[in-house]
Amino acid sequence: MCEKFTVCQNSMEMLLRNNLNLPKVTEEDGDFLTFLSFQDKCLRKISSGLYTFQTYLKYIQETFTSENQNVESLSYSTEHLARTIRQMVINPEEVIIPDAATQESLHTKLKSTKAWTEKITIHLILRDFTSFMEKTVRAVRYLKNTRSFSV
């Protein structure tokens, strides 16, 4: 991203003004040392976050056209993981899946960004998605070692 658009070195102030409200897994969702008592809450949060990221990934796919195939594959895999984790939740109905109106509103907001901000927005989305996935992997790995299930 930095090499392709040269936005990273000169755009620290843009990175600090991240107002995208991207999904995150926080300590409140259960840290990994006391994860057992928070595992269902954490799984709900992860699944909901993955569903929310779908709209952001759709935006990247439409905007970052040179990587369309990679982003499409990433989006498909993210949706599959969201469904899989949702099935592990005690009450899958409690997983928040953004409705069509919410997705459309967010998509419209993202599409209204100026061209130079577009690159920063893509960078922020990918950075936060990476962080979210790192925490997701740790949580699933921990669950795999403490519960009998397969992902």
Backbone as a printed PyTorch tensor [residue, N CA C, xyz], in Angstrom:
tensor([[[  0.8290,  -1.1890,   0.0000],
         [  0.0000,   0.0000,   0.0000],
         [  0.8720,   1.2510,   0.0000]],

        [[  1.8580,   1.2950,   0.8920],
         [  2.7260,   2.4770,   0.9760],
         [  3.5100,   2.6740,  -0.3150]],

        [[  4.0290,   1.5730,  -0.8640],
         [  4.8180,   1.6650,  -2.0840],
         [  3.9580,   2.0640,  -3.2800]],

        [[  2.7590,   1.5200,  -3.3380],
         [  1.8950,   1.7520,  -4.4850],
         [  1.3510,   3.1810,  -4.5210]],

        [[  0.9740,   3.7160,  -3.3490],
         [  0.3410,   5.0280,  -3.3120],
         [  1.1820,   6.1060,  -2.6330]],

        [[  2.3080,   5.7390,  -2.0550],
         [  3.1790,   6.6470,  -1.3150],
         [  2.4000,   7.5650,  -0.3780]],

        [[  1.5830,   6.9520,   0.4850],
         [  0.7900,   7.7490,   1.4180],
         [  1.2720,   7.6330,   2.8500]],

        [[  2.0990,   6.6760,   3.1580],
         [  2.4290,   6.3910,   4.5520],
         [  3.3750,   7.4050,   5.1850]],

        [[  4.4330,   7.7880,   4.4980],
         [  5.4160,   8.6690,   5.0980],
         [  4.8500,  10.0650,   5.3610]],

        [[  4.0890,  10.5970,   4.4550],
         [  3.6530,  11.9850,   4.5250],
         [  2.2660,  12.1750,   5.1230]],

        [[  1.6560,  11.1300,   5.5980],
         [  0.2600,  11.2410,   5.9760],
         [ -0.0210,  10.8190,   7.4050]],

        [[  0.9080,  11.0150,   8.2910],
         [  0.7010,  10.6090,   9.6810],
         [ -0.4880,  11.3220,  10.3040]],

        [[ -0.6920,  12.6020,   9.9660],
         [ -1.8280,  13.3130,  10.5520],
         [ -3.1530,  12.7090,  10.0940]],

        [[ -3.2050,  12.2020,   8.8780],
         [ -4.4230,  11.5430,   8.3890],
         [ -4.6450,  10.2260,   9.1310]],

        [[ -3.5680,   9.5020,   9.3910],
         [ -3.6880,   8.2420,  10.1090],
         [ -4.1820,   8.4730,  11.5300]],

        [[ -3.7920,   9.5800,  12.1250],
         [ -4.2230,   9.8820,  13.4810],
         [ -5.6830,  10.3170,  13.5340]],

        [[ -6.2120,  10.8550,  12.4370],
         [ -7.5990,  11.3020,  12.4110],
         [ -8.5210,  10.2080,  11.8920]],

        [[ -8.2660,   8.9920,  12.2690],
         [ -9.0660,   7.8600,  11.8430],
         [-10.4390,   7.9230,  12.5130]],

        [[-11.4590,   8.2820,  11.7620],
         [-12.8210,   8.3410,  12.2920],
         [-13.7310,   7.3220,  11.6070]],

        [[-13.1560,   6.2070,  11.1730],
         [-13.9180,   5.2030,  10.4490],
         [-14.7430,   4.2970,  11.3460]],

        [[-14.4590,   4.2790,  12.6400],
         [-15.2080,   3.4510,  13.5840],
         [-15.1940,   1.9820,  13.1680]],

        [[-14.0210,   1.4820,  12.8390],
         [-13.8620,   0.0890,  12.4150],
         [-13.9930,  -0.8510,  13.6120]],

        [[-14.4590,  -2.0800,  13.3840],
         [-14.5930,  -3.0430,  14.4840],
         [-13.2500,  -3.3500,  15.1250]],

        [[-13.2770,  -3.5700,  16.4320],
         [-12.0700,  -3.9280,  17.1730],
         [-12.4350,  -4.9480,  18.2390]],

        [[-11.4780,  -5.7980,  18.5840],
         [-11.6140,  -6.6840,  19.7330],
         [-10.7860,  -6.0390,  20.8240]],

        [[-11.4240,  -5.7100,  21.9500],
         [-10.7510,  -5.0010,  23.0260],
         [-10.6800,  -5.8650,  24.2730]],

        [[ -9.9970,  -5.3720,  25.2970],
         [ -9.9060,  -6.0980,  26.5600],
         [-11.2780,  -6.3390,  27.1610]],

        [[-12.2150,  -5.4050,  26.9310],
         [-13.5720,  -5.5650,  27.4560],
         [-14.2500,  -6.8100,  26.8880]],

        [[-13.8030,  -7.2380,  25.7370],
         [-14.3770,  -8.4270,  25.1020],
         [-13.7580,  -9.6960,  25.6510]],

        [[-12.8800,  -9.5610,  26.5930],
         [-12.2480, -10.7180,  27.2190],
         [-10.8070, -10.8120,  26.8030]],

        [[ -9.9000, -10.5840,  27.7430],
         [ -8.5120, -10.7670,  27.3620],
         [ -8.2240, -12.2670,  27.3030]],

        [[ -7.1280, -12.6190,  26.7560],
         [ -6.8840, -14.0140,  26.4400],
         [ -6.4060, -14.8320,  27.6340]],

        [[ -6.0750, -14.1940,  28.7430],
         [ -5.7140, -14.9430,  29.9420],
         [ -6.9590, -15.4000,  30.6940]],

        [[ -7.9990, -14.5880,  30.6660],
         [ -9.2520, -14.9520,  31.3370],
         [-10.3300, -15.2220,  30.2960]],

        [[ -9.9140, -15.7060,  29.1640],
         [-10.7900, -15.8560,  28.0060],
         [-11.9530, -16.8060,  28.2600]],

        [[-11.7320, -17.8390,  29.0450],
         [-12.7670, -18.8420,  29.2250],
         [-14.0850, -18.2360,  29.6870]],

        [[-14.0350, -17.2990,  30.6050],
         [-15.2640, -16.7070,  31.1060],
         [-15.9020, -15.7360,  30.1190]],

        [[-15.1510, -15.3030,  29.1390],
         [-15.6560, -14.3350,  28.1710],
         [-15.7700, -14.9070,  26.7590]],

        [[-15.5490, -16.2020,  26.5960],
         [-15.4020, -16.7350,  25.2440],
         [-16.6190, -16.5080,  24.3570]],

        [[-17.8290, -16.6840,  24.8780],
         [-19.0040, -16.4880,  24.0390],
         [-19.1450, -15.0260,  23.6290]],

        [[-18.9120, -14.1320,  24.5750],
         [-18.9730, -12.6960,  24.2790],
         [-17.9240, -12.3290,  23.2280]],

        [[-16.7420, -12.8660,  23.3720],
         [-15.6610, -12.5850,  22.4370],
         [-15.9920, -13.1340,  21.0380]],

        [[-16.5180, -14.3350,  20.9780],
         [-16.8850, -14.9230,  19.6850],
         [-17.9860, -14.1100,  19.0030]],

        [[-18.9480, -13.6180,  19.7710],
         [-20.0070, -12.7570,  19.2090],
         [-19.3870, -11.4910,  18.6280]],

        [[-18.4670, -10.8970,  19.3860],
         [-17.8180,  -9.6600,  18.9510],
         [-16.9950,  -9.9040,  17.6780]],

        [[-16.2750, -11.0090,  17.6370],
         [-15.4620, -11.3290,  16.4580],
         [-16.3540, -11.5420,  15.2390]],

        [[-17.3880, -12.3470,  15.3790],
         [-18.2820, -12.6140,  14.2550],
         [-18.9570, -11.3270,  13.7800]],

        [[-19.4600, -10.5290,  14.7210],
         [-20.0930,  -9.2520,  14.3610],
         [-19.1060,  -8.3470,  13.6350]],

        [[-17.8680,  -8.2860,  14.1420],
         [-16.8430,  -7.4590,  13.5100],
         [-16.5260,  -7.9060,  12.0920]],

        [[-16.4510,  -9.2050,  11.9030],
         [-16.1730,  -9.7340,  10.5610],
         [-17.3010,  -9.3940,   9.5950]],

        [[-18.5460,  -9.4940,  10.0630],
         [-19.6780,  -9.1070,   9.2150],
         [-19.6190,  -7.6090,   8.8910]],

        [[-19.2390,  -6.7990,   9.8560],
         [-19.1400,  -5.3500,   9.6350],
         [-18.0360,  -5.0240,   8.6350]],

        [[-16.9290,  -5.7310,   8.7150],
         [-15.8220,  -5.4800,   7.7870],
         [-16.2220,  -5.7630,   6.3400]],

        [[-17.2570,  -6.5450,   6.1050],
         [-17.6810,  -6.8580,   4.7380],
         [-17.9450,  -5.5870,   3.9230]],

        [[-18.5970,  -4.6050,   4.5240],
         [-18.8940,  -3.3590,   3.8110],
         [-17.6090,  -2.6200,   3.4660]],

        [[-16.6720,  -2.6040,   4.4150],
         [-15.3950,  -1.9350,   4.1690],
         [-14.6140,  -2.6610,   3.0640]],

        [[-14.6400,  -3.9770,   3.0790],
         [-13.9330,  -4.7460,   2.0500],
         [-14.5710,  -4.5400,   0.6770]],

        [[-15.8910,  -4.3980,   0.6430],
         [-16.5810,  -4.1180,  -0.6260],
         [-16.1020,  -2.7730,  -1.1780]],

        [[-15.9830,  -1.7950,  -0.2890],
         [-15.4770,  -0.4790,  -0.6970],
         [-14.0620,  -0.5910,  -1.2740]],

        [[-13.1960,  -1.3380,  -0.6050],
         [-11.8240,  -1.5070,  -1.0880],
         [-11.8310,  -2.1970,  -2.4410]],

        [[-12.6630,  -3.2090,  -2.5860],
         [-12.7330,  -3.9490,  -3.8470],
         [-13.1260,  -3.0240,  -4.9970]],

        [[-14.0600,  -2.1200,  -4.7570],
         [-14.5050,  -1.1910,  -5.8050],
         [-13.4800,  -0.0890,  -6.0810]],

        [[-12.7020,   0.2590,  -5.0630],
         [-11.7890,   1.3910,  -5.1620],
         [-10.3890,   0.9790,  -5.5860]],

        [[ -9.9150,  -0.1050,  -5.0500],
         [ -8.5500,  -0.5850,  -5.2680],
         [ -8.6140,  -1.6420,  -6.3680]],

        [[ -9.0040,  -1.2220,  -7.5460],
         [ -9.3330,  -2.1480,  -8.6310],
         [ -8.1680,  -3.0230,  -9.0870]],

        [[ -6.9450,  -2.5620,  -8.9200],
         [ -5.8060,  -3.3770,  -9.3570],
         [ -5.6670,  -4.6430,  -8.5170]],

        [[ -6.2810,  -4.6570,  -7.3330],
         [ -6.2220,  -5.8280,  -6.4470],
         [ -7.5980,  -6.4630,  -6.2710]],

        [[ -8.4830,  -6.2440,  -7.2420],
         [ -9.8650,  -6.7020,  -7.1430],
         [ -9.9880,  -8.1790,  -6.8000]],

        [[ -9.2500,  -9.0140,  -7.4820],
         [ -9.3510, -10.4590,  -7.2630],
         [ -8.8970, -10.8460,  -5.8570]],

        [[ -7.8180, -10.2470,  -5.3810],
         [ -7.3420, -10.5390,  -4.0280],
         [ -8.3390, -10.0870,  -2.9690]],

        [[ -8.9030,  -8.9050,  -3.1570],
         [ -9.8610,  -8.3850,  -2.1860],
         [-11.1530,  -9.2000,  -2.2300]],

        [[-11.5630,  -9.6300,  -3.4060],
         [-12.7520, -10.4750,  -3.5210],
         [-12.5450, -11.7850,  -2.7590]],

        [[-11.3870, -12.3830,  -2.9010],
         [-11.0650, -13.6110,  -2.1770],
         [-11.0300, -13.3600,  -0.6750]],

        [[-10.4480, -12.2590,  -0.2640],
         [-10.3970, -11.8890,   1.1490],
         [-11.8010, -11.6880,   1.7090]],

        [[-12.6390, -11.0330,   0.9500],
         [-14.0160, -10.7750,   1.3690],
         [-14.7980, -12.0800,   1.5300]],

        [[-14.6440, -12.9690,   0.5720],
         [-15.3210, -14.2660,   0.6420],
         [-14.8470, -15.0570,   1.8680]],

        [[-13.5440, -15.0860,   2.0900],
         [-12.9870, -15.8190,   3.2410],
         [-13.4390, -15.2090,   4.5620]],

        [[-13.5150, -13.8970,   4.6060],
         [-13.9620, -13.2060,   5.8230],
         [-15.4170, -13.5520,   6.1200]],

        [[-16.2520, -13.5550,   5.1030],
         [-17.6650, -13.9050,   5.3030],
         [-17.7990, -15.3570,   5.7790]],

        [[-17.0140, -16.2430,   5.1950],
         [-17.0530, -17.6510,   5.5980],
         [-16.6260, -17.7970,   7.0620]],

        [[-15.5730, -17.0990,   7.4660],
         [-15.1070, -17.1490,   8.8500],
         [-16.1620, -16.5720,   9.7950]],

        [[-16.8040, -15.4890,   9.3910],
         [-17.8610, -14.8810,  10.2170],
         [-18.9970, -15.8770,  10.4570]],

        [[-19.4080, -16.5880,   9.3960],
         [-20.4750, -17.6010,   9.5340],
         [-20.0330, -18.7470,  10.4300]],

        [[-18.8030, -19.1970,  10.2530],
         [-18.2810, -20.3150,  11.0470],
         [-18.2350, -19.9490,  12.5300]],

        [[-17.7080, -18.7800,  12.8330],
         [-17.6230, -18.3590,  14.2290],
         [-19.0100, -18.1130,  14.7960]],

        [[-19.9070, -17.5850,  13.9960],
         [-21.2970, -17.3640,  14.4500],
         [-21.9370, -18.6850,  14.8830]],

        [[-21.6370, -19.7580,  14.1810],
         [-22.1880, -21.0640,  14.5300],
         [-21.6480, -21.5780,  15.8590]],

        [[-20.5100, -21.0520,  16.3030],
         [-19.9130, -21.4780,  17.5640],
         [-20.5090, -20.7430,  18.7610]],

        [[-21.2100, -19.6390,  18.5020],
         [-21.8100, -18.8390,  19.5650],
         [-23.0260, -19.5770,  20.1220]],

        [[-23.2130, -19.4890,  21.4370],
         [-24.3300, -20.1830,  22.0860],
         [-25.6660, -19.7520,  21.4800]],

        [[-25.8740, -18.4400,  21.3210],
         [-27.0850, -17.9140,  20.6720],
         [-26.6720, -17.1330,  19.4290]],

        [[-26.5840, -17.8000,  18.2740],
         [-26.1150, -17.1330,  17.0610],
         [-26.9220, -15.8880,  16.6790]],

        [[-28.1820, -15.8060,  17.1350],
         [-29.0150, -14.6460,  16.8130],
         [-28.4740, -13.3730,  17.4670]],

        [[-27.6240, -13.5240,  18.4770],
         [-27.0620, -12.3670,  19.1730],
         [-25.9050, -11.7290,  18.4080]],

        [[-25.4250, -12.3990,  17.3770],
         [-24.3660, -11.8150,  16.5440],
         [-24.9890, -10.6900,  15.7270]],

        [[-24.3680,  -9.5290,  15.7940],
         [-24.8970,  -8.3590,  15.0770],
         [-24.4040,  -8.3880,  13.6360]],

        [[-25.3620,  -8.4680,  12.7340],
         [-25.0620,  -8.4210,  11.3040],
         [-25.6800,  -7.1300,  10.7800]],

        [[-24.8570,  -6.2310,  10.2400],
         [-25.4090,  -4.9580,   9.7560],
         [-26.5030,  -5.1880,   8.7080]],

        [[-27.6160,  -4.4670,   8.8550],
         [-28.6970,  -4.6010,   7.8780],
         [-28.3410,  -3.8450,   6.6000]],

        [[-29.1380,  -4.0430,   5.5660],
         [-28.8460,  -3.4610,   4.2520],
         [-28.7790,  -1.9390,   4.3030]],

        [[-29.6690,  -1.3080,   5.0780],
         [-29.6770,   0.1600,   5.1610],
         [-28.3920,   0.6780,   5.8120]],

        [[-27.9430,   0.0180,   6.8600],
         [-26.7050,   0.4100,   7.5350],
         [-25.5210,   0.2470,   6.5980]],

        [[-25.4830,  -0.8780,   5.8890],
         [-24.3920,  -1.1230,   4.9430],
         [-24.3860,  -0.0710,   3.8370]],

        [[-25.5500,   0.2480,   3.3150],
         [-25.6440,   1.2290,   2.2290],
         [-25.2280,   2.6160,   2.7070]],

        [[-25.6340,   2.9910,   3.9120],
         [-25.2640,   4.2860,   4.4810],
         [-23.7500,   4.3910,   4.6450]],

        [[-23.1380,   3.3520,   5.1890],
         [-21.6820,   3.3390,   5.3610],
         [-20.9820,   3.3690,   4.0130]],

        [[-21.4850,   2.5870,   3.0730],
         [-20.8830,   2.5270,   1.7390],
         [-20.9440,   3.9000,   1.0700]],

        [[-22.0650,   4.5800,   1.1950],
         [-22.2160,   5.9190,   0.6180],
         [-21.2310,   6.8960,   1.2600]],

        [[-21.0990,   6.8090,   2.5830],
         [-20.1520,   7.6740,   3.2940],
         [-18.7260,   7.4310,   2.8120]],

        [[-18.3500,   6.1580,   2.6630],
         [-17.0030,   5.8290,   2.2060],
         [-16.7640,   6.3240,   0.7820]],

        [[-17.7590,   6.1660,  -0.0940],
         [-17.6090,   6.5690,  -1.5020],
         [-17.5270,   8.0800,  -1.6570]],

        [[-17.9670,   8.8280,  -0.6570],
         [-17.9630,  10.2820,  -0.7720],
         [-16.6060,  10.9040,  -0.4410]],

        [[-15.6230,  10.0750,  -0.0670],
         [-14.3140,  10.6250,   0.2820],
         [-13.5980,  11.1230,  -0.9650]],

        [[-12.7820,  12.1390,  -0.7730],
         [-12.0020,  12.6910,  -1.8770],
         [-10.9150,  11.6960,  -2.2890]],

        [[-10.4370,  11.8410,  -3.5070],
         [ -9.4760,  10.8770,  -4.0620],
         [ -8.2350,  10.7140,  -3.1950]],

        [[ -7.6600,  11.8020,  -2.6800],
         [ -6.4400,  11.6710,  -1.8810],
         [ -6.7310,  11.0550,  -0.5210]],

        [[ -7.9310,  11.2740,   0.0030],
         [ -8.3150,  10.6660,   1.2720],
         [ -8.6520,   9.1910,   1.0740]],

        [[ -9.0660,   8.8350,  -0.1140],
         [ -9.4200,   7.4610,  -0.4520],
         [ -8.2660,   6.5020,  -0.1500]],

        [[ -7.0690,   6.8920,  -0.5040],
         [ -5.8950,   6.0480,  -0.2730],
         [ -5.6320,   5.8560,   1.2160]],

        [[ -5.8000,   6.9300,   1.9720],
         [ -5.6270,   6.8540,   3.4200],
         [ -6.7070,   5.9490,   4.0130]],

        [[ -7.9310,   6.0930,   3.5460],
         [ -9.0500,   5.2860,   4.0370],
         [ -8.7810,   3.8060,   3.8040]],

        [[ -8.3200,   3.4570,   2.6190],
         [ -7.9880,   2.0610,   2.3110],
         [ -6.8950,   1.5750,   3.2560]],

        [[ -5.8790,   2.3990,   3.4600],
         [ -4.7790,   2.0260,   4.3580],
         [ -5.2990,   1.7710,   5.7720]],

        [[ -6.1540,   2.6620,   6.2760],
         [ -6.6960,   2.5150,   7.6270],
         [ -7.5400,   1.2510,   7.7580]],

        [[ -8.3640,   0.9990,   6.7650],
         [ -9.2150,  -0.1960,   6.7930],
         [ -8.3440,  -1.4520,   6.8300]],

        [[ -7.3610,  -1.5220,   5.9500],
         [ -6.5070,  -2.7080,   5.8900],
         [ -5.6710,  -2.8690,   7.1590]],

        [[ -5.2000,  -1.7640,   7.7110],
         [ -4.4230,  -1.8220,   8.9440],
         [ -5.2800,  -2.3550,  10.0910]],

        [[ -6.4930,  -1.8160,  10.2370],
         [ -7.3640,  -2.2560,  11.3270],
         [ -7.8900,  -3.6710,  11.0920]],

        [[ -8.1160,  -4.0340,   9.8440],
         [ -8.5470,  -5.3950,   9.5330],
         [ -7.4500,  -6.3830,   9.9170]],

        [[ -6.2050,  -6.0320,   9.6170],
         [ -5.0690,  -6.8860,   9.9800],
         [ -4.9950,  -7.0700,  11.4880]],

        [[ -5.1230,  -5.9880,  12.2240],
         [ -5.0920,  -6.0550,  13.6890],
         [ -6.2540,  -6.9120,  14.2130]],

        [[ -7.4250,  -6.7140,  13.6620],
         [ -8.6050,  -7.4840,  14.0640],
         [ -8.3770,  -8.9740,  13.8080]],

        [[ -7.8160,  -9.2990,  12.6490],
         [ -7.5850, -10.7000,  12.3050],
         [ -6.4980, -11.3190,  13.1820]],

        [[ -5.4900, -10.5570,  13.5550],
         [ -4.4540, -11.0840,  14.4570],
         [ -5.0800, -11.5060,  15.7860]],

        [[ -5.9590, -10.6700,  16.3220],
         [ -6.6230, -10.9890,  17.5850],
         [ -7.5970, -12.1450,  17.4090]],

        [[ -8.2440, -12.2120,  16.2690],
         [ -9.1610, -13.3090,  15.9800],
         [ -8.4030, -14.6340,  15.9490]],

        [[ -7.2640, -14.6440,  15.2930],
         [ -6.4480, -15.8620,  15.2090],
         [ -6.0160, -16.3110,  16.6010]],

        [[ -5.5750, -15.3670,  17.4290],
         [ -5.1780, -15.7270,  18.7970],
         [ -6.3540, -16.3110,  19.5750]],

        [[ -7.5280, -15.7130,  19.4420],
         [ -8.7010, -16.1930,  20.1730],
         [ -9.0970, -17.5900,  19.7040]],

        [[ -9.1290, -17.8050,  18.4010],
         [ -9.5070, -19.1090,  17.8590],
         [ -8.4670, -20.1620,  18.2250]],

        [[ -7.1990, -19.8020,  18.1550],
         [ -6.1430, -20.7350,  18.5420],
         [ -6.2860, -21.1140,  20.0190]],

        [[ -6.5700, -20.1430,  20.8710],
         [ -6.7540, -20.4060,  22.2890],
         [ -7.9520, -21.3300,  22.5120]],

        [[ -9.0500, -21.0300,  21.8240],
         [-10.2430, -21.8760,  21.9430],
         [ -9.9740, -23.2910,  21.4680]],

        [[ -9.2630, -23.3970,  20.3840],
         [ -8.9570, -24.7170,  19.8300],
         [ -8.1840, -25.5490,  20.8430]],

        [[ -7.3190, -24.9130,  21.6200],
         [ -6.5250, -25.6170,  22.6180],
         [ -7.2800, -25.8680,  23.9180]],

        [[ -8.3960, -25.1560,  24.1550],
         [ -9.1060, -25.3170,  25.4260],
         [-10.4870, -25.9370,  25.2690]],

        [[-11.0210, -25.9650,  24.0640],
         [-12.3340, -26.5650,  23.8210],
         [-12.1950, -27.5960,  22.7240]],

        [[-13.1290, -28.4760,  22.6810],
         [-13.0880, -29.4800,  21.6100],
         [-13.9920, -29.0110,  20.4780]],

        [[-13.4020, -28.3550,  19.5070],
         [-14.1150, -27.9610,  18.3070],
         [-13.1170, -27.8500,  17.1840]],

        [[-13.6220, -27.7860,  15.9820],
         [-12.7320, -27.6130,  14.8430],
         [-13.2170, -26.4530,  14.0100]],

        [[-12.2730, -25.6670,  13.5640],
         [-12.6010, -24.5120,  12.7170],
         [-12.0810, -24.7750,  11.3240]]])
